[in-house]
């Protein structure tokens, strides 16, 4: 139900604050998605999509940090 | 897929499991709130990677499962009106109320349609001005903004034949209710990452303080879940009870302000009934007075909520982490996904359905 999936913004149309939308690619398929809750999203960004709405922009640097977290903790524990 | 595959890395998952085993010195009982996380944990066998003594309880965070049977009864009754097109998310259709499910109503001739977004229901209303279109608005804080945006668009464009049956639930009051229960066993929480995407996590800081439990904002992929567990157990071992946010690629402390502003405009916080748990104060959303004319309950005369009726289903105890699904006598016998007794067996995010799908003892071929 709270399933939300990451996709990449391909196009953005309109600038009405309620109906701003864009085409978002999920792997092989793409869909029109409402972007009103991600007003800063630009073409190329990855967004998290739930029930037809982008609810957040994915922060690439933070994603990297999550993947490196354990290695950092292990290094800290050894030092 | 980017931002999915790298968070399923098997070697990293194994290293997490080893790191957790190294640091765990005592038994701990943790709970993941969200049904999406329950599904992912059972599917990927994350609980089986944990050291003995670390117990994962599955929380009440499946909106489909906690939607009260009385709301489903109202949905079925409204859908039975021949002038109505009734729209719902797919996972809600099979959930039984007292008088059957929406799917059963459809078999009797009701026009029940599955939609992916509430905007799809609004679109149907625009295209069919001679029929009443009703959307069954369920879900947590993750989904409520989609409902709110749809209401605001309908109001702005004066779509008079559109209304909503609202049954939105809120997570923090449910956590407080669980922690306040005398039989509570939960020592640490994995908070639902996508709820926090919208609401942020500042709301959990006073809860962590007051009850002395660590709360870790956690995502849905195996690495996210293992990191959440790692940080939660680490806090317990260190004697800390803080809110931490390893799901930082999507969650910021203050959450999504644009979405929150809209929620405040469209909804008021009210007492909400949770299936199997009961009424929890300030744990749900109703439409604010400005938008009350979009309330399908009012429009069709189903405003009152009847008292909960007893049933054989133990999903209330499952949802509060007091029992595992396999401890229910009906599990897998009188209750299966084809013939569910309770909502936790219907939704793929319900703990009973997850155990039925991934954890049934299977006969070993001779
Ligand atoms: S197995 Fe069925 S009857 Fe038992 S708690 Fe789960 S949903 Fe209810």
GROMACS .gro file of C-alpha atoms and ligand atoms in nm:
model
  453
    1UNK     CA    1   0.000   0.000   0.000
    2UNK     CA    2   0.279   0.240   0.087
    3UNK     CA    3   0.471   0.094  -0.201
    4UNK     CA    4   0.666   0.372  -0.365
    5UNK     CA    5   0.916   0.323  -0.643
    6UNK     CA    6   1.207   0.526  -0.777
    7UNK     CA    7   1.193   0.660  -1.132
    8UNK     CA    8   1.376   0.914  -1.346
    9UNK     CA    9   1.209   1.234  -1.463
   10UNK     CA   10   1.220   1.247  -1.845
   11UNK     CA   11   1.001   1.551  -1.919
   12UNK     CA   12   0.821   1.825  -1.726
   13UNK     CA   13   0.502   1.991  -1.847
   14UNK     CA   14   0.311   2.292  -1.723
   15UNK     CA   15   0.379   2.506  -1.421
   16UNK     CA   16   0.040   2.515  -1.249
   17UNK     CA   17   0.112   2.447  -0.882
   18UNK     CA   18  -0.152   2.171  -0.857
   19UNK     CA   19  -0.114   1.994  -1.189
   20UNK     CA   20   0.256   2.025  -1.281
   21UNK     CA   21   0.344   1.684  -1.416
   22UNK     CA   22   0.608   1.493  -1.603
   23UNK     CA   23   0.691   1.165  -1.769
   24UNK     CA   24   0.883   0.939  -1.529
   25UNK     CA   25   1.068   0.625  -1.638
   26UNK     CA   26   1.061   0.311  -1.422
   27UNK     CA   27   1.301   0.064  -1.575
   28UNK     CA   28   1.146  -0.010  -1.914
   29UNK     CA   29   0.811   0.169  -1.879
   30UNK     CA   30   0.717   0.533  -1.829
   31UNK     CA   31   0.412   0.707  -1.689
   32UNK     CA   32   0.277   1.060  -1.642
   33UNK     CA   33   0.327   1.156  -1.278
   34UNK     CA   34   0.209   1.461  -1.081
   35UNK     CA   35   0.512   1.664  -0.965
   36UNK     CA   36   0.333   1.917  -0.742
   37UNK     CA   37   0.490   1.774  -0.424
   38UNK     CA   38   0.839   1.785  -0.576
   39UNK     CA   39   0.844   2.144  -0.703
   40UNK     CA   40   1.226   2.152  -0.729
   41UNK     CA   41   1.247   1.840  -0.948
   42UNK     CA   42   1.425   1.890  -1.281
   43UNK     CA   43   1.465   1.660  -1.581
   44UNK     CA   44   1.716   1.387  -1.498
   45UNK     CA   45   1.634   1.375  -1.125
   46UNK     CA   46   1.529   1.049  -0.964
   47UNK     CA   47   1.205   1.079  -0.768
   48UNK     CA   48   1.009   0.846  -0.543
   49UNK     CA   49   0.659   0.786  -0.682
   50UNK     CA   50   0.351   0.679  -0.487
   51UNK     CA   51  -0.012   0.669  -0.610
   52UNK     CA   52   0.063   0.885  -0.912
   53UNK     CA   53   0.260   1.151  -0.724
   54UNK     CA   54   0.633   1.218  -0.686
   55UNK     CA   55   0.673   1.256  -0.308
   56UNK     CA   56   1.049   1.319  -0.283
   57UNK     CA   57   1.364   1.369  -0.488
   58UNK     CA   58   1.630   1.104  -0.427
   59UNK     CA   59   1.957   1.248  -0.297
   60UNK     CA   60   2.238   1.069  -0.482
   61UNK     CA   61   2.510   1.166  -0.232
   62UNK     CA   62   2.305   1.036   0.063
   63UNK     CA   63   2.238   0.712  -0.125
   64UNK     CA   64   2.614   0.665  -0.164
   65UNK     CA   65   2.666   0.728   0.207
   66UNK     CA   66   2.410   0.464   0.299
   67UNK     CA   67   2.594   0.209   0.088
   68UNK     CA   68   2.929   0.305   0.246
   69UNK     CA   69   2.797   0.319   0.603
   70UNK     CA   70   2.892  -0.028   0.718
   71UNK     CA   71   3.247  -0.002   0.586
   72UNK     CA   72   3.288   0.324   0.779
   73UNK     CA   73   3.152   0.172   1.098
   74UNK     CA   74   3.383  -0.128   1.064
   75UNK     CA   75   3.684   0.099   1.007
   76UNK     CA   76   3.588   0.301   1.315
   77UNK     CA   77   3.553  -0.011   1.527
   78UNK     CA   78   3.900  -0.129   1.425
   79UNK     CA   79   4.073   0.202   1.494
   80UNK     CA   80   1.682  -0.062  -1.154
   81UNK     CA   81   1.881   0.229  -1.009
   82UNK     CA   82   1.826   0.285  -0.635
   83UNK     CA   83   1.684  -0.065  -0.605
   84UNK     CA   84   1.946  -0.319  -0.720
   85UNK     CA   85   2.239  -0.174  -0.524
   86UNK     CA   86   2.027  -0.191  -0.208
   87UNK     CA   87   1.980  -0.566  -0.260
   88UNK     CA   88   2.351  -0.650  -0.270
   89UNK     CA   89   2.383  -0.999  -0.119
   90UNK     CA   90   2.746  -0.964  -0.008
   91UNK     CA   91   2.675  -0.640   0.178
   92UNK     CA   92   2.367  -0.801   0.335
   93UNK     CA   93   2.582  -1.086   0.467
   94UNK     CA   94   2.833  -0.840   0.611
   95UNK     CA   95   2.550  -0.662   0.791
   96UNK     CA   96   2.423  -0.990   0.933
   97UNK     CA   97   2.774  -1.069   1.062
   98UNK     CA   98   2.818  -0.722   1.209
   99UNK     CA   99   2.483  -0.748   1.388
  100UNK     CA  100   2.575  -1.091   1.526
  101UNK     CA  101   2.910  -0.956   1.652
  102UNK     CA  102   2.761  -0.669   1.846
  103UNK     CA  103   2.450  -0.838   1.989
  104UNK     CA  104   2.503  -0.948   2.349
  105UNK     CA  105   2.141  -0.970   2.471
  106UNK     CA  106   1.797  -1.060   2.339
  107UNK     CA  107   1.607  -0.766   2.189
  108UNK     CA  108   1.254  -0.726   2.058
  109UNK     CA  109   1.210  -0.483   1.772
  110UNK     CA  110   0.911  -0.387   1.563
  111UNK     CA  111   0.888  -0.269   1.206
  112UNK     CA  112   0.585  -0.047   1.171
  113UNK     CA  113   0.514  -0.068   0.803
  114UNK     CA  114   0.349  -0.356   0.621
  115UNK     CA  115   0.567  -0.293   0.316
  116UNK     CA  116   0.866  -0.360   0.539
  117UNK     CA  117   0.702  -0.674   0.682
  118UNK     CA  118   0.654  -0.804   0.329
  119UNK     CA  119   1.015  -0.728   0.235
  120UNK     CA  120   1.154  -0.879   0.559
  121UNK     CA  121   0.968  -1.206   0.520
  122UNK     CA  122   1.025  -1.224   0.145
  123UNK     CA  123   1.401  -1.170   0.170
  124UNK     CA  124   1.433  -1.371   0.491
  125UNK     CA  125   1.589  -1.077   0.679
  126UNK     CA  126   1.452  -1.201   1.014
  127UNK     CA  127   1.629  -1.532   0.959
  128UNK     CA  128   1.964  -1.353   0.924
  129UNK     CA  129   1.937  -1.212   1.277
  130UNK     CA  130   2.105  -1.371   1.578
  131UNK     CA  131   1.895  -1.592   1.800
  132UNK     CA  132   1.720  -1.385   2.064
  133UNK     CA  133   1.657  -1.088   1.837
  134UNK     CA  134   1.285  -1.094   1.765
  135UNK     CA  135   1.113  -0.890   1.496
  136UNK     CA  136   0.749  -0.813   1.559
  137UNK     CA  137   0.532  -0.695   1.272
  138UNK     CA  138   0.344  -0.376   1.340
  139UNK     CA  139   0.010  -0.227   1.245
  140UNK     CA  140   0.141  -0.044   0.938
  141UNK     CA  141  -0.069  -0.195   0.665
  142UNK     CA  142  -0.347   0.055   0.590
  143UNK     CA  143  -0.552  -0.208   0.412
  144UNK     CA  144  -0.535  -0.430   0.721
  145UNK     CA  145  -0.636  -0.163   0.972
  146UNK     CA  146  -0.921  -0.009   0.772
  147UNK     CA  147  -1.221  -0.087   0.993
  148UNK     CA  148  -1.475  -0.340   0.869
  149UNK     CA  149  -1.740  -0.072   0.925
  150UNK     CA  150  -1.575   0.148   0.659
  151UNK     CA  151  -1.577  -0.143   0.417
  152UNK     CA  152  -1.946  -0.198   0.496
  153UNK     CA  153  -2.011   0.168   0.409
  154UNK     CA  154  -1.808   0.126   0.088
  155UNK     CA  155  -2.006  -0.184  -0.011
  156UNK     CA  156  -2.337  -0.009   0.063
  157UNK     CA  157  -2.244   0.303  -0.136
  158UNK     CA  158  -2.108   0.093  -0.425
  159UNK     CA  159  -2.444  -0.086  -0.436
  160UNK     CA  160  -2.620   0.236  -0.540
  161UNK     CA  161  -2.683   0.198  -0.916
  162UNK     CA  162  -2.594   0.565  -0.975
  163UNK     CA  163  -2.245   0.520  -0.830
  164UNK     CA  164  -1.907   0.436  -0.979
  165UNK     CA  165  -1.696   0.325  -0.682
  166UNK     CA  166  -1.317   0.355  -0.718
  167UNK     CA  167  -1.057   0.197  -0.492
  168UNK     CA  168  -0.694   0.090  -0.477
  169UNK     CA  169  -0.670  -0.271  -0.590
  170UNK     CA  170  -0.558  -0.421  -0.258
  171UNK     CA  171  -0.874  -0.298  -0.086
  172UNK     CA  172  -1.114  -0.486  -0.314
  173UNK     CA  173  -1.084  -0.831  -0.157
  174UNK     CA  174  -1.090  -0.725   0.207
  175UNK     CA  175  -1.403  -0.860   0.377
  176UNK     CA  176  -1.634  -0.633   0.572
  177UNK     CA  177  -1.924  -0.781   0.767
  178UNK     CA  178  -2.127  -0.813   0.448
  179UNK     CA  179  -1.857  -0.923   0.208
  180UNK     CA  180  -1.600  -0.735   0.004
  181UNK     CA  181  -1.612  -0.479  -0.276
  182UNK     CA  182  -1.526  -0.759  -0.515
  183UNK     CA  183  -1.837  -0.947  -0.403
  184UNK     CA  184  -2.037  -0.627  -0.453
  185UNK     CA  185  -1.899  -0.609  -0.807
  186UNK     CA  186  -2.006  -0.968  -0.870
  187UNK     CA  187  -2.358  -0.858  -0.768
  188UNK     CA  188  -2.348  -0.589  -1.037
  189UNK     CA  189  -2.199  -0.286  -0.861
  190UNK     CA  190  -1.970  -0.067  -1.074
  191UNK     CA  191  -1.649  -0.105  -0.871
  192UNK     CA  192  -1.327   0.005  -1.040
  193UNK     CA  193  -0.965  -0.033  -0.943
  194UNK     CA  194  -0.752   0.280  -0.975
  195UNK     CA  195  -0.380   0.344  -0.931
  196UNK     CA  196  -0.420   0.704  -0.814
  197UNK     CA  197  -0.707   0.912  -0.672
  198UNK     CA  198  -0.650   1.141  -0.971
  199UNK     CA  199  -0.773   0.855  -1.193
  200UNK     CA  200  -1.103   0.854  -0.999
  201UNK     CA  201  -1.136   1.230  -1.042
  202UNK     CA  202  -1.075   1.185  -1.413
  203UNK     CA  203  -1.356   0.929  -1.431
  204UNK     CA  204  -1.584   1.181  -1.256
  205UNK     CA  205  -1.500   1.448  -1.513
  206UNK     CA  206  -1.572   1.206  -1.798
  207UNK     CA  207  -1.900   1.076  -1.647
  208UNK     CA  208  -2.089   1.382  -1.519
  209UNK     CA  209  -2.421   1.193  -1.499
  210UNK     CA  210  -2.292   0.944  -1.238
  211UNK     CA  211  -2.166   0.989  -0.881
  212UNK     CA  212  -1.799   0.886  -0.853
  213UNK     CA  213  -1.673   0.788  -0.508
  214UNK     CA  214  -1.308   0.724  -0.415
  215UNK     CA  215  -1.218   0.506  -0.114
  216UNK     CA  216  -0.939   0.718   0.040
  217UNK     CA  217  -0.733   0.491   0.264
  218UNK     CA  218  -0.367   0.495   0.358
  219UNK     CA  219  -0.110   0.648   0.590
  220UNK     CA  220   0.056   0.987   0.572
  221UNK     CA  221   0.232   0.861   0.257
  222UNK     CA  222  -0.095   0.843   0.065
  223UNK     CA  223  -0.293   1.126   0.226
  224UNK     CA  224  -0.123   1.399   0.017
  225UNK     CA  225  -0.247   1.229  -0.302
  226UNK     CA  226  -0.600   1.239  -0.161
  227UNK     CA  227  -0.559   1.601  -0.051
  228UNK     CA  228  -0.437   1.712  -0.392
  229UNK     CA  229  -0.729   1.537  -0.559
  230UNK     CA  230  -0.979   1.709  -0.328
  231UNK     CA  231  -0.824   2.050  -0.394
  232UNK     CA  232  -0.836   1.994  -0.770
  233UNK     CA  233  -1.198   1.878  -0.751
  234UNK     CA  234  -1.291   2.186  -0.546
  235UNK     CA  235  -1.108   2.424  -0.776
  236UNK     CA  236  -1.272   2.278  -1.087
  237UNK     CA  237  -1.614   2.236  -0.921
  238UNK     CA  238  -1.646   1.863  -0.992
  239UNK     CA  239  -1.981   1.817  -0.818
  240UNK     CA  240  -2.029   1.444  -0.885
  241UNK     CA  241  -1.709   1.344  -0.701
  242UNK     CA  242  -1.677   1.249  -0.334
  243UNK     CA  243  -1.452   1.048  -0.103
  244UNK     CA  244  -1.497   0.789   0.168
  245UNK     CA  245  -1.203   0.890   0.388
  246UNK     CA  246  -1.032   0.642   0.620
  247UNK     CA  247  -0.677   0.779   0.653
  248UNK     CA  248  -0.464   0.673   0.949
  249UNK     CA  249  -0.163   0.834   1.120
  250UNK     CA  250   0.141   0.649   1.249
  251UNK     CA  251   0.278   0.834   1.558
  252UNK     CA  252  -0.043   0.801   1.768
  253UNK     CA  253  -0.046   0.427   1.692
  254UNK     CA  254   0.315   0.392   1.811
  255UNK     CA  255   0.228   0.575   2.131
  256UNK     CA  256  -0.075   0.351   2.183
  257UNK     CA  257   0.142   0.039   2.139
  258UNK     CA  258   0.407   0.168   2.378
  259UNK     CA  259   0.149   0.268   2.639
  260UNK     CA  260  -0.012  -0.078   2.645
  261UNK     CA  261   0.073  -0.272   2.964
  262UNK     CA  262   0.164  -0.582   2.761
  263UNK     CA  263   0.403  -0.397   2.530
  264UNK     CA  264   0.724  -0.589   2.454
  265UNK     CA  265   0.873  -0.363   2.188
  266UNK     CA  266   1.213  -0.216   2.277
  267UNK     CA  267   1.298  -0.044   1.951
  268UNK     CA  268   1.123   0.064   1.632
  269UNK     CA  269   1.201   0.080   1.264
  270UNK     CA  270   0.994   0.381   1.156
  271UNK     CA  271   0.822   0.366   0.819
  272UNK     CA  272   1.046   0.541   0.570
  273UNK     CA  273   0.782   0.656   0.325
  274UNK     CA  274   0.558   0.800   0.594
  275UNK     CA  275   0.863   0.999   0.709
  276UNK     CA  276   0.929   1.114   0.352
  277UNK     CA  277   0.611   1.320   0.391
  278UNK     CA  278   0.602   1.397   0.765
  279UNK     CA  279   0.973   1.403   0.852
  280UNK     CA  280   1.084   1.246   1.179
  281UNK     CA  281   1.080   1.529   1.433
  282UNK     CA  282   0.748   1.391   1.563
  283UNK     CA  283   0.926   1.077   1.685
  284UNK     CA  284   1.185   1.258   1.897
  285UNK     CA  285   0.953   1.318   2.196
  286UNK     CA  286   0.830   0.955   2.170
  287UNK     CA  287   1.186   0.817   2.180
  288UNK     CA  288   1.255   1.040   2.482
  289UNK     CA  289   0.940   0.966   2.674
  290UNK     CA  290   0.940   0.588   2.630
  291UNK     CA  291   1.316   0.538   2.611
  292UNK     CA  292   1.303   0.352   2.280
  293UNK     CA  293   1.534   0.397   1.983
  294UNK     CA  294   1.346   0.479   1.660
  295UNK     CA  295   1.532   0.439   1.331
  296UNK     CA  296   1.385   0.570   1.005
  297UNK     CA  297   1.415   0.275   0.768
  298UNK     CA  298   1.361   0.202   0.400
  299UNK     CA  299   1.233  -0.104   0.223
  300UNK     CA  300   1.518  -0.281   0.046
  301UNK     CA  301   1.724  -0.549   0.223
  302UNK     CA  302   2.024  -0.320   0.284
  303UNK     CA  303   1.794  -0.046   0.418
  304UNK     CA  304   1.627  -0.290   0.656
  305UNK     CA  305   1.954  -0.440   0.775
  306UNK     CA  306   2.106  -0.097   0.832
  307UNK     CA  307   1.796   0.007   1.027
  308UNK     CA  308   1.824  -0.307   1.241
  309UNK     CA  309   2.197  -0.255   1.286
  310UNK     CA  310   2.153   0.101   1.409
  311UNK     CA  311   1.859   0.013   1.631
  312UNK     CA  312   2.040  -0.278   1.799
  313UNK     CA  313   2.355  -0.071   1.832
  314UNK     CA  314   2.158   0.193   2.023
  315UNK     CA  315   2.003  -0.071   2.248
  316UNK     CA  316   2.344  -0.222   2.320
  317UNK     CA  317   2.484   0.125   2.398
  318UNK     CA  318   2.185   0.215   2.615
  319UNK     CA  319   2.078   0.501   2.385
  320UNK     CA  320   1.723   0.590   2.275
  321UNK     CA  321   1.746   0.836   1.988
  322UNK     CA  322   1.587   0.897   1.652
  323UNK     CA  323   1.828   0.815   1.369
  324UNK     CA  324   1.773   0.847   0.996
  325UNK     CA  325   1.969   0.611   0.771
  326UNK     CA  326   1.702   0.659   0.497
  327UNK     CA  327   1.852   1.000   0.429
  328UNK     CA  328   1.839   0.967   0.051
  329UNK     CA  329   1.463   1.026   0.084
  330UNK     CA  330   1.385   1.155   0.433
  331UNK     CA  331   1.468   1.490   0.588
  332UNK     CA  332   1.390   1.587   0.945
  333UNK     CA  333   1.118   1.836   0.849
  334UNK     CA  334   0.967   1.615   0.575
  335UNK     CA  335   0.789   1.742   0.265
  336UNK     CA  336   0.658   2.088   0.354
  337UNK     CA  337   0.450   2.131   0.037
  338UNK     CA  338   0.263   1.811   0.113
  339UNK     CA  339   0.219   1.895   0.482
  340UNK     CA  340   0.073   2.239   0.398
  341UNK     CA  341  -0.186   2.073   0.178
  342UNK     CA  342  -0.270   1.811   0.443
  343UNK     CA  343  -0.331   2.088   0.696
  344UNK     CA  344  -0.561   2.264   0.454
  345UNK     CA  345  -0.773   1.966   0.351
  346UNK     CA  346  -0.791   1.751   0.666
  347UNK     CA  347  -0.861   1.773   1.037
  348UNK     CA  348  -0.708   1.526   1.282
  349UNK     CA  349  -0.971   1.308   1.451
  350UNK     CA  350  -1.025   0.984   1.641
  351UNK     CA  351  -0.993   0.687   1.408
  352UNK     CA  352  -1.090   0.324   1.444
  353UNK     CA  353  -0.819   0.067   1.363
  354UNK     CA  354  -0.939  -0.277   1.268
  355UNK     CA  355  -0.854  -0.526   1.540
  356UNK     CA  356  -0.712  -0.255   1.767
  357UNK     CA  357  -1.000  -0.015   1.835
  358UNK     CA  358  -1.036   0.361   1.852
  359UNK     CA  359  -0.717   0.566   1.887
  360UNK     CA  360  -0.748   0.938   1.963
  361UNK     CA  361  -0.610   1.180   1.703
  362UNK     CA  362  -0.496   0.895   1.479
  363UNK     CA  363  -0.687   0.972   1.160
  364UNK     CA  364  -0.780   1.236   0.907
  365UNK     CA  365  -1.129   1.359   0.825
  366UNK     CA  366  -1.216   1.627   0.569
  367UNK     CA  367  -1.195   1.983   0.702
  368UNK     CA  368  -1.522   2.182   0.711
  369UNK     CA  369  -1.427   2.368   0.392
  370UNK     CA  370  -1.424   2.036   0.203
  371UNK     CA  371  -1.694   1.849   0.397
  372UNK     CA  372  -1.925   1.851   0.094
  373UNK     CA  373  -1.684   1.599  -0.065
  374UNK     CA  374  -1.749   1.351   0.219
  375UNK     CA  375  -1.918   1.046   0.066
  376UNK     CA  376  -2.028   0.929   0.411
  377UNK     CA  377  -2.236   1.244   0.441
  378UNK     CA  378  -2.355   1.248   0.083
  379UNK     CA  379  -2.483   0.892   0.105
  380UNK     CA  380  -2.580   0.890   0.473
  381UNK     CA  381  -2.317   0.660   0.630
  382UNK     CA  382  -2.171   0.899   0.883
  383UNK     CA  383  -2.183   0.684   1.195
  384UNK     CA  384  -1.938   0.409   1.279
  385UNK     CA  385  -2.094   0.105   1.444
  386UNK     CA  386  -1.918  -0.081   1.728
  387UNK     CA  387  -1.671  -0.348   1.627
  388UNK     CA  388  -1.815  -0.700   1.610
  389UNK     CA  389  -1.626  -0.999   1.750
  390UNK     CA  390  -1.464  -1.248   1.513
  391UNK     CA  391  -1.242  -1.554   1.521
  392UNK     CA  392  -0.961  -1.358   1.357
  393UNK     CA  393  -0.670  -1.267   1.585
  394UNK     CA  394  -0.531  -1.000   1.354
  395UNK     CA  395  -0.559  -0.739   1.630
  396UNK     CA  396  -0.301  -0.933   1.829
  397UNK     CA  397  -0.089  -0.988   1.520
  398UNK     CA  398  -0.101  -0.615   1.445
  399UNK     CA  399   0.010  -0.529   1.798
  400UNK     CA  400   0.297  -0.774   1.783
  401UNK     CA  401   0.150  -1.001   2.052
  402UNK     CA  402   0.127  -1.303   1.822
  403UNK     CA  403   0.291  -1.428   1.507
  404UNK     CA  404   0.051  -1.526   1.227
  405UNK     CA  405   0.140  -1.895   1.259
  406UNK     CA  406   0.017  -1.886   1.619
  407UNK     CA  407  -0.339  -1.821   1.500
  408UNK     CA  408  -0.539  -2.147   1.500
  409UNK     CA  409  -0.713  -2.048   1.177
  410UNK     CA  410  -0.387  -1.973   0.990
  411UNK     CA  411  -0.356  -2.169   0.667
  412UNK     CA  412  -0.661  -2.382   0.745
  413UNK     CA  413  -0.984  -2.187   0.787
  414UNK     CA  414  -0.803  -1.872   0.681
  415UNK     CA  415  -0.612  -1.850   0.352
  416UNK     CA  416  -0.560  -1.570   0.096
  417UNK     CA  417  -0.840  -1.726  -0.114
  418UNK     CA  418  -1.080  -1.734   0.183
  419UNK     CA  419  -0.947  -1.474   0.427
  420UNK     CA  420  -1.102  -1.427   0.769
  421UNK     CA  421  -0.909  -1.110   0.838
  422UNK     CA  422  -0.749  -0.830   0.644
  423UNK     CA  423  -0.395  -0.930   0.743
  424UNK     CA  424  -0.448  -1.236   0.522
  425UNK     CA  425  -0.579  -1.036   0.227
  426UNK     CA  426  -0.329  -0.765   0.165
  427UNK     CA  427   0.013  -0.869   0.039
  428UNK     CA  428   0.150  -0.641   0.311
  429UNK     CA  429  -0.046  -0.811   0.586
  430UNK     CA  430   0.171  -1.024   0.812
  431UNK     CA  431  -0.056  -1.330   0.774
  432UNK     CA  432  -0.041  -1.317   0.394
  433UNK     CA  433   0.336  -1.267   0.399
  434UNK     CA  434   0.380  -1.573   0.622
  435UNK     CA  435   0.135  -1.775   0.413
  436UNK     CA  436   0.327  -1.694   0.097
  437UNK     CA  437   0.684  -1.731   0.220
  438UNK     CA  438   0.680  -1.924   0.547
  439UNK     CA  439   0.439  -2.213   0.520
  440UNK     CA  440   0.603  -2.542   0.607
  441UNK     CA  441   0.631  -2.714   0.269
  442UNK     CA  442   0.636  -3.087   0.224
  443UNK     CA  443   0.981  -3.201   0.118
  444UNK     CA  444   0.952  -3.420  -0.193
  445UNK     CA  445   1.068  -3.773  -0.118
  446LIG     S1  446  -0.446  -1.615   1.005
  446LIG    FE1  447  -0.644  -1.526   0.934
  446LIG     S2  448  -0.780  -1.546   1.110
  446LIG    FE2  449  -0.572  -1.571   1.190
  446LIG     S3  450  -0.505  -1.364   1.251
  446LIG    FE3  451  -0.436  -1.392   1.039
  446LIG     S4  452  -0.604  -1.304   0.915
  446LIG    FE4  453  -0.691  -1.338   1.121
   0.00000   0.00000   0.00000
